[in-house]
Amino acid sequence: MDGNGRWAAARGLPRVEGHRRGVEALRRTVRAATDLGISFLTIFSFSSENWSRPPSEIGDLMSLRRRFIRKDLAELHKSNVRVRVIGEREGLDRDICLLLQEAEDLTRANDGLTLVVAFNYGARQEIALAAQRLAADVAEGRLSVVEVTPDRLGSYLHAPDIPDPDVIIRTSGEQRMSNFLLWQAAYSELVFLPINWPDFDRAALEGAIGEYRRRERRFGGLAATGAT
Ligand code: IPE
Ligand code: MG
């Protein structure tokens, strides 16, 4: 979800207005994903690196996220959405932690769209934490060194039961991963859209899925036609 600030700047508005409109885009996207029968939608809500922004902007982003959960949780629950949160809880304000926990607890039994919220998330941090926990298991004899395989390391990540993303969409024209799901994205199709996040809507989502469908996924193998 990139480009909120640029969306606002282009209109002579304060950045926070872009973030507000970004929340509306998120609402539209969750609804569209549900309608389209998508099983998993992961949103990059706040990155480990976003703490480097000015305190006032961090304050705005946090308030908007608090308000989103308070206002939208009941609706999400009614729509059978299951909320999962990935990222570091340590260092977050207690009230935010409680809200994230409440969202997960309330929607635990829902079996519609799983909305994965990456909050205070960084992929390298996630992988390093997985390595720490794995190393502890090796050090304490619960695991042997030769058992350290990609699947095993993957099982120590924040949400190992959630499948790797088929497609990753980034708005605003930037073409980089910015520490998002680096492990899980090994074979994801990447779609970069020139529009800013507040302009993202159902048509944009459908367009990105259309682009994804035109790609040929080979996972390192050969094309179905036998071409190399
Ligand atoms: C995305 O928009 C907001 C977050 C998810 C933190 P930005 O705030 O990054 O907007 P630009 O990149 O400055 O336009
Ligand atoms: Mg940005």
Coordinates of N, CA and C and ligand atoms in Angstrom, one line a residue:
M1 N 0.9 -1.2 0.0 CA 0.0 0.0 0.0 C 0.9 1.2 0.0
D2 N 1.4 1.6 -1.2 CA 2.4 2.7 -1.2 C 1.8 3.9 -2.0
G3 N 2.2 5.1 -1.6 CA 1.9 6.3 -2.4 C 0.9 7.2 -1.7
N4 N 0.6 7.0 -0.5 CA -0.4 7.8 0.2 C 0.1 9.3 0.2
G5 N 1.4 9.4 0.6 CA 1.9 10.8 0.7 C 1.9 11.5 -0.6
R6 N 2.3 10.8 -1.7 CA 2.4 11.4 -3.0 C 1.0 11.7 -3.5
W7 N 0.0 10.9 -3.2 CA -1.4 11.1 -3.5 C -1.8 12.5 -3.0
A8 N -1.5 12.7 -1.7 CA -1.9 13.9 -1.0 C -1.1 15.1 -1.5
A9 N 0.2 15.0 -1.7 CA 1.0 16.1 -2.2 C 0.6 16.6 -3.6
A10 N 0.1 15.6 -4.4 CA -0.3 16.0 -5.8 C -1.6 16.8 -5.7
R11 N -2.3 16.8 -4.6 CA -3.5 17.6 -4.4 C -3.4 18.7 -3.4
G12 N -2.1 19.0 -3.0 CA -1.9 20.1 -2.1 C -2.4 19.8 -0.7
L13 N -2.6 18.5 -0.4 CA -3.2 18.1 0.9 C -2.1 17.6 1.9
P14 N -2.3 17.7 3.2 CA -1.4 17.1 4.1 C -1.3 15.6 3.9
R15 N -0.1 15.0 4.3 CA 0.1 13.6 4.1 C -1.0 12.7 4.8
V16 N -1.4 13.2 5.9 CA -2.4 12.4 6.7 C -3.7 12.2 5.9
E17 N -4.0 13.1 5.0 CA -5.2 13.0 4.2 C -5.0 11.8 3.3
G18 N -3.8 11.6 2.8 CA -3.5 10.5 1.9 C -3.7 9.2 2.7
H19 N -3.2 9.2 4.0 CA -3.3 8.0 4.8 C -4.8 7.7 5.1
R20 N -5.6 8.8 5.3 CA -7.0 8.5 5.5 C -7.7 7.9 4.3
R21 N -7.3 8.4 3.1 CA -7.9 7.9 1.9 C -7.4 6.5 1.7
G22 N -6.2 6.2 2.2 CA -5.6 4.9 2.1 C -6.4 3.8 2.9
V23 N -7.0 4.3 4.0 CA -7.8 3.3 4.8 C -9.1 3.0 4.0
E24 N -9.6 4.0 3.3 CA -10.8 3.7 2.5 C -10.5 2.7 1.4
A25 N -9.3 2.9 0.8 CA -8.9 2.0 -0.3 C -8.8 0.5 0.3
L26 N -8.3 0.5 1.5 CA -8.1 -0.8 2.2 C -9.5 -1.5 2.3
R27 N -10.5 -0.7 2.8 CA -11.9 -1.2 3.0 C -12.4 -1.8 1.7
R28 N -12.2 -1.0 0.6 CA -12.7 -1.4 -0.7 C -12.0 -2.7 -1.2
T29 N -10.7 -2.8 -0.9 CA -9.9 -3.9 -1.3 C -10.3 -5.2 -0.6
V30 N -10.6 -5.1 0.7 CA -11.0 -6.3 1.5 C -12.4 -6.8 1.0
R31 N -13.3 -5.8 0.7 CA -14.6 -6.2 0.2 C -14.4 -6.9 -1.2
A32 N -13.6 -6.3 -2.1 CA -13.4 -6.8 -3.4 C -12.8 -8.2 -3.3
A33 N -11.8 -8.4 -2.4 CA -11.1 -9.7 -2.3 C -12.1 -10.7 -1.8
T34 N -13.0 -10.4 -0.9 CA -14.0 -11.3 -0.4 C -14.9 -11.7 -1.6
D35 N -15.4 -10.7 -2.3 CA -16.3 -10.9 -3.5 C -15.7 -11.8 -4.5
L36 N -14.3 -11.7 -4.7 CA -13.6 -12.4 -5.8 C -13.3 -13.8 -5.3
G37 N -13.6 -14.1 -4.0 CA -13.3 -15.5 -3.5 C -11.8 -15.7 -3.2
I38 N -11.1 -14.6 -3.0 CA -9.7 -14.8 -2.6 C -9.6 -15.3 -1.2
S39 N -8.7 -16.3 -1.0 CA -8.6 -16.9 0.4 C -7.7 -16.1 1.3
F40 N -6.6 -15.6 0.8 CA -5.6 -14.9 1.7 C -5.2 -13.5 1.1
L41 N -5.3 -12.5 1.9 CA -4.9 -11.2 1.5 C -4.0 -10.6 2.6
T42 N -2.7 -10.4 2.2 CA -1.8 -9.8 3.2 C -1.6 -8.3 2.9
I43 N -1.7 -7.5 3.9 CA -1.5 -6.1 3.7 C -0.3 -5.6 4.5
F44 N 0.6 -4.8 3.8 CA 1.7 -4.2 4.6 C 1.3 -2.9 5.2
S45 N 0.9 -3.0 6.5 CA 0.3 -1.9 7.2 C 1.3 -1.0 7.8
F46 N 2.3 -1.5 8.4 CA 3.4 -0.7 9.0 C 4.6 -1.5 9.1
S47 N 5.7 -1.0 8.5 CA 7.0 -1.8 8.5 C 7.9 -1.5 9.7
S48 N 8.8 -2.4 9.9 CA 9.8 -2.2 11.0 C 10.5 -0.9 10.7
E49 N 10.7 -0.5 9.4 CA 11.4 0.7 9.1 C 10.6 2.0 9.1
N50 N 9.3 1.8 9.2 CA 8.5 3.1 9.2 C 8.7 3.9 10.5
W51 N 9.3 3.3 11.5 CA 9.6 4.0 12.7 C 10.6 5.2 12.5
S52 N 11.2 5.2 11.3 CA 12.2 6.3 11.0 C 11.5 7.5 10.5
R53 N 10.2 7.5 10.4 CA 9.4 8.7 9.9 C 9.3 9.7 11.1
P54 N 8.9 10.9 10.8 CA 8.7 11.9 11.9 C 7.7 11.4 12.9
P55 N 7.8 11.7 14.2 CA 6.9 11.2 15.2 C 5.4 11.6 14.9
S56 N 5.2 12.8 14.3 CA 3.8 13.2 14.1 C 3.2 12.3 13.0
E57 N 4.0 11.9 12.0 CA 3.4 11.0 11.0 C 3.2 9.6 11.6
I58 N 4.1 9.1 12.5 CA 3.9 7.8 13.1 C 2.6 7.9 13.9
G59 N 2.4 9.0 14.6 CA 1.2 9.2 15.4 C 0.0 9.1 14.6
D60 N 0.0 9.7 13.4 CA -1.2 9.7 12.5 C -1.4 8.3 12.0
L61 N -0.4 7.6 11.6 CA -0.5 6.2 11.1 C -1.1 5.3 12.2
M62 N -0.6 5.4 13.4 CA -1.1 4.6 14.5 C -2.5 4.9 14.9
S63 N -2.9 6.2 14.9 CA -4.3 6.5 15.2 C -5.2 5.9 14.2
L64 N -4.8 6.0 12.9 CA -5.7 5.5 11.8 C -5.8 4.0 11.9
R65 N -4.8 3.3 12.3 CA -4.8 1.9 12.4 C -5.7 1.5 13.6
R66 N -5.5 2.2 14.7 CA -6.4 2.0 15.9 C -7.9 2.1 15.5
R67 N -8.1 3.2 14.8 CA -9.5 3.6 14.5 C -10.1 2.5 13.5
F68 N -9.2 2.1 12.6 CA -9.7 1.0 11.6 C -10.2 -0.2 12.3
I69 N -9.4 -0.7 13.3 CA -9.7 -1.9 14.0 C -11.0 -1.7 14.8
R70 N -11.0 -0.5 15.5 CA -12.2 -0.2 16.4 C -13.5 -0.2 15.5
K71 N -13.4 0.5 14.4 CA -14.6 0.8 13.6 C -15.0 -0.4 12.7
D72 N -14.0 -1.1 12.2 CA -14.3 -2.1 11.2 C -14.3 -3.6 11.6
L73 N -13.8 -3.8 12.9 CA -13.7 -5.2 13.3 C -15.0 -5.9 13.3
A74 N -16.1 -5.3 13.8 CA -17.4 -5.9 13.8 C -17.8 -6.3 12.4
E75 N -17.6 -5.4 11.5 CA -18.0 -5.6 10.0 C -17.2 -6.7 9.4
L76 N -15.9 -6.7 9.7 CA -15.0 -7.8 9.2 C -15.5 -9.2 9.7
H77 N -15.8 -9.2 11.0 CA -16.3 -10.4 11.6 C -17.6 -10.9 11.0
K78 N -18.5 -9.9 10.7 CA -19.8 -10.3 10.1 C -19.6 -10.8 8.7
S79 N -18.5 -10.3 8.0 CA -18.2 -10.8 6.7 C -17.4 -12.1 6.7
N80 N -17.3 -12.7 7.8 CA -16.6 -14.0 8.0 C -15.1 -13.9 7.7
V81 N -14.5 -12.7 7.9 CA -13.1 -12.5 7.6 C -12.3 -13.0 8.9
R82 N -11.3 -13.7 8.7 CA -10.4 -14.1 9.8 C -9.2 -13.1 9.7
V83 N -8.9 -12.5 10.9 CA -7.7 -11.6 10.9 C -6.6 -12.3 11.6
R84 N -5.4 -12.2 10.9 CA -4.2 -12.7 11.5 C -3.2 -11.5 11.5
V85 N -2.3 -11.5 12.4 CA -1.3 -10.4 12.5 C 0.1 -11.0 12.5
I86 N 1.0 -10.5 11.6 CA 2.4 -10.9 11.6 C 3.2 -9.7 11.9
G87 N 4.4 -9.9 12.5 CA 5.2 -8.8 12.9 C 5.6 -8.9 14.3
E88 N 6.4 -7.9 14.8 CA 6.8 -7.9 16.2 C 5.8 -7.2 17.1
R89 N 5.4 -7.8 18.1 CA 4.4 -7.1 19.0 C 5.2 -6.3 20.0
E90 N 6.4 -6.8 20.3 CA 7.3 -6.1 21.3 C 7.5 -4.6 20.8
G91 N 7.4 -3.7 21.8 CA 7.7 -2.3 21.4 C 6.5 -1.5 21.0
L92 N 5.3 -2.2 20.7 CA 4.1 -1.5 20.3 C 3.4 -1.0 21.6
D93 N 2.6 0.0 21.4 CA 1.8 0.5 22.5 C 0.8 -0.6 23.0
R94 N 0.6 -0.6 24.3 CA -0.2 -1.7 24.8 C -1.6 -1.8 24.2
D95 N -2.2 -0.6 24.0 CA -3.6 -0.6 23.5 C -3.6 -1.1 22.1
I96 N -2.6 -0.9 21.3 CA -2.6 -1.4 19.9 C -2.4 -3.0 20.0
C97 N -1.6 -3.4 20.9 CA -1.4 -4.9 21.1 C -2.7 -5.5 21.4
L98 N -3.4 -4.9 22.3 CA -4.7 -5.5 22.8 C -5.7 -5.5 21.6
L99 N -5.7 -4.4 20.8 CA -6.7 -4.4 19.7 C -6.3 -5.5 18.6
L100 N -5.0 -5.7 18.4 CA -4.6 -6.7 17.4 C -5.0 -8.1 17.9
Q101 N -4.8 -8.3 19.2 CA -5.2 -9.5 19.9 C -6.7 -9.8 19.8
E102 N -7.4 -8.7 20.1 CA -8.9 -8.8 20.0 C -9.4 -9.2 18.6
A103 N -8.8 -8.6 17.6 CA -9.2 -8.9 16.2 C -8.9 -10.3 15.9
E104 N -7.7 -10.8 16.4 CA -7.4 -12.2 16.1 C -8.4 -13.2 16.9
D105 N -8.6 -12.8 18.1 CA -9.4 -13.7 19.0 C -10.9 -13.8 18.5
L106 N -11.4 -12.6 18.2 CA -12.8 -12.5 17.7 C -13.1 -13.3 16.5
T107 N -12.1 -13.3 15.5 CA -12.4 -13.8 14.2 C -11.7 -15.2 14.0
R108 N -11.2 -15.8 15.1 CA -10.5 -17.0 15.0 C -11.2 -18.1 14.2
A109 N -12.5 -18.2 14.4 CA -13.3 -19.4 13.9 C -13.8 -19.1 12.5
N110 N -13.6 -17.8 12.0 CA -14.1 -17.5 10.6 C -13.4 -18.2 9.5
D111 N -14.1 -18.6 8.5 CA -13.4 -19.3 7.4 C -13.6 -18.7 6.0
G112 N -13.9 -17.4 6.0 CA -13.9 -16.7 4.7 C -12.5 -16.2 4.4
L113 N -12.4 -15.0 3.9 CA -11.1 -14.4 3.6 C -10.2 -14.4 4.9
T114 N -8.9 -14.8 4.8 CA -8.0 -14.5 5.8 C -7.2 -13.2 5.5
L115 N -7.4 -12.2 6.4 CA -6.7 -10.9 6.2 C -5.5 -10.9 7.1
V116 N -4.4 -11.0 6.5 CA -3.1 -11.0 7.2 C -2.6 -9.6 7.3
V117 N -2.5 -9.1 8.5 CA -2.0 -7.7 8.7 C -0.6 -7.8 9.1
A118 N 0.3 -7.2 8.2 CA 1.7 -7.2 8.6 C 1.9 -5.8 9.3
F119 N 2.1 -5.9 10.6 CA 2.2 -4.7 11.4 C 3.5 -4.7 12.2
N120 N 4.2 -3.7 12.2 CA 5.6 -3.7 12.7 C 6.3 -4.9 12.2
Y121 N 6.2 -5.1 10.9 CA 6.8 -6.2 10.2 C 8.0 -5.9 9.3
G122 N 9.0 -6.7 9.4 CA 10.1 -6.7 8.5 C 10.5 -8.1 8.2
A123 N 10.7 -8.4 6.9 CA 11.0 -9.8 6.6 C 12.4 -10.3 7.1
R124 N 13.4 -9.4 7.1 CA 14.7 -9.9 7.7 C 14.6 -10.1 9.1
Q125 N 13.8 -9.3 9.8 CA 13.6 -9.5 11.3 C 12.9 -10.8 11.5
E126 N 11.9 -11.1 10.7 CA 11.1 -12.3 10.8 C 12.1 -13.6 10.6
I127 N 12.9 -13.5 9.6 CA 13.8 -14.6 9.3 C 14.9 -14.7 10.4
A128 N 15.4 -13.6 10.9 CA 16.4 -13.6 12.0 C 15.8 -14.3 13.3
L129 N 14.5 -13.9 13.5 CA 13.8 -14.4 14.7 C 13.6 -16.0 14.6
A130 N 13.3 -16.4 13.3 CA 13.1 -17.8 13.1 C 14.4 -18.5 13.3
A131 N 15.5 -17.9 12.8 CA 16.8 -18.5 13.0 C 17.2 -18.6 14.4
Q132 N 16.9 -17.6 15.2 CA 17.2 -17.6 16.6 C 16.5 -18.8 17.3
R133 N 15.2 -18.9 17.0 CA 14.4 -20.0 17.7 C 14.8 -21.4 17.2
L134 N 15.2 -21.5 15.9 CA 15.7 -22.7 15.4 C 17.1 -23.1 16.0
A135 N 17.9 -22.0 16.2 CA 19.2 -22.3 16.8 C 19.1 -22.7 18.2
A136 N 18.1 -22.2 18.9 CA 17.9 -22.6 20.3 C 17.5 -24.1 20.4
D137 N 16.6 -24.5 19.4 CA 16.2 -25.9 19.4 C 17.4 -26.8 19.1
V138 N 18.3 -26.3 18.2 CA 19.5 -27.1 17.9 C 20.4 -27.2 19.1
A139 N 20.6 -26.0 19.8 CA 21.5 -25.9 20.9 C 21.0 -26.8 22.1
E140 N 19.7 -26.9 22.2 CA 19.1 -27.7 23.3 C 18.8 -29.1 22.9
G141 N 19.3 -29.5 21.7 CA 19.2 -30.9 21.3 C 17.9 -31.4 20.8
R142 N 16.9 -30.5 20.5 CA 15.6 -30.9 20.0 C 15.6 -31.1 18.5
L143 N 16.7 -30.6 17.9 CA 16.8 -30.6 16.4 C 18.2 -30.9 16.1
S144 N 18.5 -31.7 15.0 CA 19.9 -31.8 14.6 C 20.2 -30.9 13.4
V145 N 21.5 -30.6 13.2 CA 21.9 -29.7 12.2 C 21.4 -30.1 10.8
V146 N 21.4 -31.4 10.5 CA 21.0 -31.8 9.2 C 19.5 -31.7 9.0
E147 N 18.8 -31.5 10.0 CA 17.3 -31.3 9.9 C 17.0 -29.8 9.5
V148 N 18.0 -29.0 9.5 CA 17.7 -27.6 9.1 C 17.6 -27.5 7.6
T149 N 16.3 -27.6 7.1 CA 16.0 -27.5 5.7 C 15.2 -26.3 5.5
P150 N 15.0 -25.9 4.2 CA 14.1 -24.7 3.9 C 12.7 -24.9 4.6
D151 N 12.1 -26.1 4.4 CA 10.8 -26.3 5.1 C 10.8 -26.1 6.6
R152 N 11.9 -26.6 7.2 CA 12.0 -26.5 8.6 C 12.2 -25.1 9.1
L153 N 13.1 -24.4 8.4 CA 13.3 -22.9 8.8 C 11.9 -22.2 8.6
G154 N 11.3 -22.5 7.4 CA 10.0 -21.8 7.2 C 9.0 -22.1 8.2
S155 N 9.1 -23.2 8.9 CA 8.1 -23.5 10.0 C 8.3 -22.7 11.2
Y156 N 9.4 -21.9 11.3 CA 9.6 -21.0 12.4 C 9.2 -19.6 12.2
L157 N 8.7 -19.3 10.9 CA 8.3 -18.0 10.6 C 6.9 -17.6 11.4
H158 N 6.5 -16.4 11.3 CA 5.3 -15.9 12.1 C 4.1 -16.7 11.8
A159 N 3.8 -17.0 10.5 CA 2.5 -17.7 10.2 C 2.7 -18.8 9.2
P160 N 3.4 -19.9 9.6 CA 3.8 -20.9 8.7 C 2.7 -21.6 8.0
D161 N 1.5 -21.6 8.5 CA 0.4 -22.3 7.9 C -0.2 -21.5 6.8
I162 N 0.1 -20.2 6.6 CA -0.4 -19.4 5.5 C 0.4 -19.7 4.3
P163 N -0.2 -20.0 3.1 CA 0.5 -20.3 1.9 C 1.3 -19.1 1.4
D164 N 2.4 -19.4 0.7 CA 3.2 -18.3 0.0 C 2.2 -17.5 -0.9
P165 N 2.5 -16.2 -1.1 CA 1.6 -15.4 -1.9 C 1.8 -15.8 -3.4
D166 N 0.7 -15.9 -4.1 CA 0.7 -16.2 -5.6 C 1.2 -14.9 -6.3
V167 N 0.7 -13.8 -5.8 CA 1.0 -12.5 -6.4 C 1.2 -11.4 -5.4
I168 N 2.2 -10.6 -5.6 CA 2.4 -9.4 -4.7 C 2.2 -8.1 -5.6
I169 N 1.3 -7.3 -5.1 CA 1.0 -6.1 -5.8 C 1.6 -4.9 -5.0
R170 N 2.3 -4.0 -5.7 CA 2.8 -2.8 -5.1 C 2.3 -1.6 -5.9
T171 N 1.7 -0.7 -5.2 CA 1.2 0.5 -5.9 C 2.3 1.6 -5.9
S172 N 2.1 2.7 -6.6 CA 2.9 4.0 -6.6 C 4.0 4.0 -7.5
G173 N 4.2 2.9 -8.3 CA 5.2 2.8 -9.3 C 6.6 2.4 -8.8
E174 N 6.8 2.3 -7.4 CA 8.1 1.8 -6.9 C 8.2 0.3 -7.3
Q175 N 9.4 -0.1 -7.6 CA 9.6 -1.5 -8.0 C 10.6 -2.1 -7.1
R176 N 10.3 -2.4 -5.8 CA 11.1 -3.0 -4.9 C 10.3 -3.7 -3.8
M177 N 11.0 -4.6 -3.1 CA 10.2 -5.4 -2.1 C 10.2 -4.7 -0.7
S178 N 11.1 -3.8 -0.4 CA 11.1 -3.1 0.9 C 10.9 -4.0 2.1
N179 N 11.6 -5.1 2.1 CA 11.6 -6.0 3.3 C 10.2 -6.6 3.6
F180 N 9.5 -6.9 2.5 CA 8.1 -7.5 2.7 C 8.2 -9.0 2.3
L181 N 7.9 -9.9 3.1 CA 7.7 -11.3 2.8 C 8.8 -11.9 1.9
L182 N 10.1 -11.6 2.3 CA 11.2 -12.0 1.4 C 11.3 -13.5 1.2
W183 N 11.1 -14.2 2.3 CA 11.2 -15.7 2.3 C 10.0 -16.2 1.4
Q184 N 8.8 -15.8 1.8 CA 7.6 -16.3 1.2 C 7.5 -15.9 -0.3
A185 N 8.2 -14.9 -0.8 CA 8.0 -14.4 -2.1 C 8.9 -15.1 -3.1
A186 N 9.6 -16.2 -2.8 CA 10.5 -16.8 -3.7 C 10.0 -17.0 -5.1
Y187 N 8.7 -17.4 -5.2 CA 8.1 -17.7 -6.5 C 6.9 -16.9 -6.7
S188 N 6.7 -15.8 -6.0 CA 5.5 -15.0 -6.2 C 5.6 -14.2 -7.5
E189 N 4.5 -13.9 -8.1 CA 4.5 -13.0 -9.3 C 4.4 -11.6 -8.7
L190 N 5.3 -10.7 -9.3 CA 5.2 -9.3 -8.8 C 4.5 -8.4 -9.8
V191 N 3.6 -7.7 -9.3 CA 2.8 -6.7 -10.1 C 3.0 -5.3 -9.6
F192 N 3.6 -4.4 -10.4 CA 3.8 -3.1 -9.9 C 2.9 -2.2 -10.7
L193 N 2.0 -1.4 -9.9 CA 1.0 -0.6 -10.6 C 1.5 0.9 -10.4
P194 N 1.2 1.7 -11.5 CA 1.6 3.1 -11.4 C 0.7 4.0 -10.5
I195 N -0.4 3.5 -10.1 CA -1.4 4.3 -9.3 C -1.0 4.4 -7.8
N196 N -1.3 5.4 -7.1 CA -1.1 5.5 -5.7 C -2.1 4.7 -5.0
W197 N -1.8 4.3 -3.7 CA -2.7 3.4 -3.0 C -4.1 4.0 -2.8
P198 N -4.3 5.3 -2.5 CA -5.6 5.8 -2.3 C -6.5 5.6 -3.5
D199 N -5.9 5.4 -4.7 CA -6.7 5.2 -5.9 C -7.0 3.8 -6.2
F200 N -6.5 2.9 -5.4 CA -6.6 1.5 -5.6 C -8.1 1.1 -5.4
D201 N -8.6 0.3 -6.3 CA -10.0 -0.2 -6.1 C -10.2 -1.6 -6.7
R202 N -11.4 -2.0 -6.8 CA -11.8 -3.3 -7.3 C -11.2 -3.5 -8.7
A203 N -11.4 -2.5 -9.6 CA -10.9 -2.6 -11.0 C -9.4 -2.8 -11.0
A204 N -8.7 -2.1 -10.1 CA -7.2 -2.2 -10.1 C -6.8 -3.6 -9.6
L205 N -7.6 -4.1 -8.6 CA -7.3 -5.5 -8.1 C -7.6 -6.5 -9.2
E206 N -8.7 -6.4 -9.9 CA -9.0 -7.3 -11.0 C -8.0 -7.2 -12.1
G207 N -7.5 -6.0 -12.4 CA -6.4 -5.8 -13.4 C -5.2 -6.5 -13.0
A208 N -4.8 -6.4 -11.7 CA -3.6 -7.1 -11.3 C -3.7 -8.6 -11.3
I209 N -4.9 -9.1 -11.0 CA -5.1 -10.5 -11.1 C -5.1 -11.0 -12.5
G210 N -5.6 -10.2 -13.4 CA -5.6 -10.5 -14.8 C -4.1 -10.6 -15.3
E211 N -3.3 -9.6 -14.9 CA -1.9 -9.7 -15.2 C -1.2 -10.9 -14.7
Y212 N -1.6 -11.3 -13.5 CA -1.0 -12.5 -12.8 C -1.4 -13.7 -13.7
R213 N -2.7 -13.8 -14.1 CA -3.1 -14.9 -14.9 C -2.4 -15.1 -16.2
R214 N -1.9 -14.0 -16.8 CA -1.2 -14.0 -18.0 C 0.2 -14.5 -17.9
R215 N 0.7 -14.5 -16.6 CA 2.1 -14.9 -16.4 C 2.2 -16.5 -16.4
E216 N 3.3 -16.9 -16.8 CA 3.5 -18.4 -16.8 C 4.4 -18.7 -15.6
R217 N 3.9 -19.5 -14.7 CA 4.7 -19.8 -13.5 C 5.4 -21.2 -13.7
R218 N 6.7 -21.2 -13.6 CA 7.4 -22.4 -13.9 C 8.1 -23.0 -12.6
F219 N 8.2 -22.2 -11.6 CA 8.9 -22.6 -10.3 C 10.2 -23.3 -10.6
G220 N 11.0 -22.8 -11.6 CA 12.3 -23.3 -11.9 C 12.2 -24.5 -12.8
G221 N 11.0 -25.0 -13.1 CA 10.9 -26.1 -14.0 C 10.8 -25.6 -15.5
L222 N 10.2 -26.5 -16.3 CA 10.1 -26.1 -17.7 C 8.6 -25.7 -18.0
A223 N 8.4 -25.0 -19.1 CA 7.1 -24.6 -19.5 C 6.3 -25.8 -19.8
A224 N 5.0 -25.7 -19.7 CA 4.1 -26.9 -20.0 C 4.3 -27.3 -21.5
T225 N 4.6 -26.4 -22.3 CA 4.8 -26.7 -23.8 C 6.1 -27.4 -24.0
G226 N 7.0 -27.4 -23.1 CA 8.3 -28.0 -23.3 C 9.4 -27.0 -23.7
A227 N 9.0 -25.8 -23.9 CA 10.0 -24.8 -24.2 C 10.9 -24.5 -23.0
T228 N 12.1 -24.1 -23.3 CA 13.0 -23.7 -22.2 C 13.2 -22.2 -22.2
Ligands
IPE1 C1 2.1 4.2 2.4 O1 2.2 5.5 1.8 C2 1.8 4.4 3.9 C3 2.2 3.2 4.7 C4 1.8 2.0 4.5 C5 3.1 3.5 5.9 P1 3.5 6.4 2.0 O2 3.4 7.1 3.3 O3 4.7 5.5 1.9 O4 3.4 7.4 0.8 P2 4.6 8.0 -0.1 O5 5.5 6.8 -0.5 O6 5.3 9.0 0.8 O7 3.9 8.6 -1.3
MG2 MG 6.1 5.1 0.5

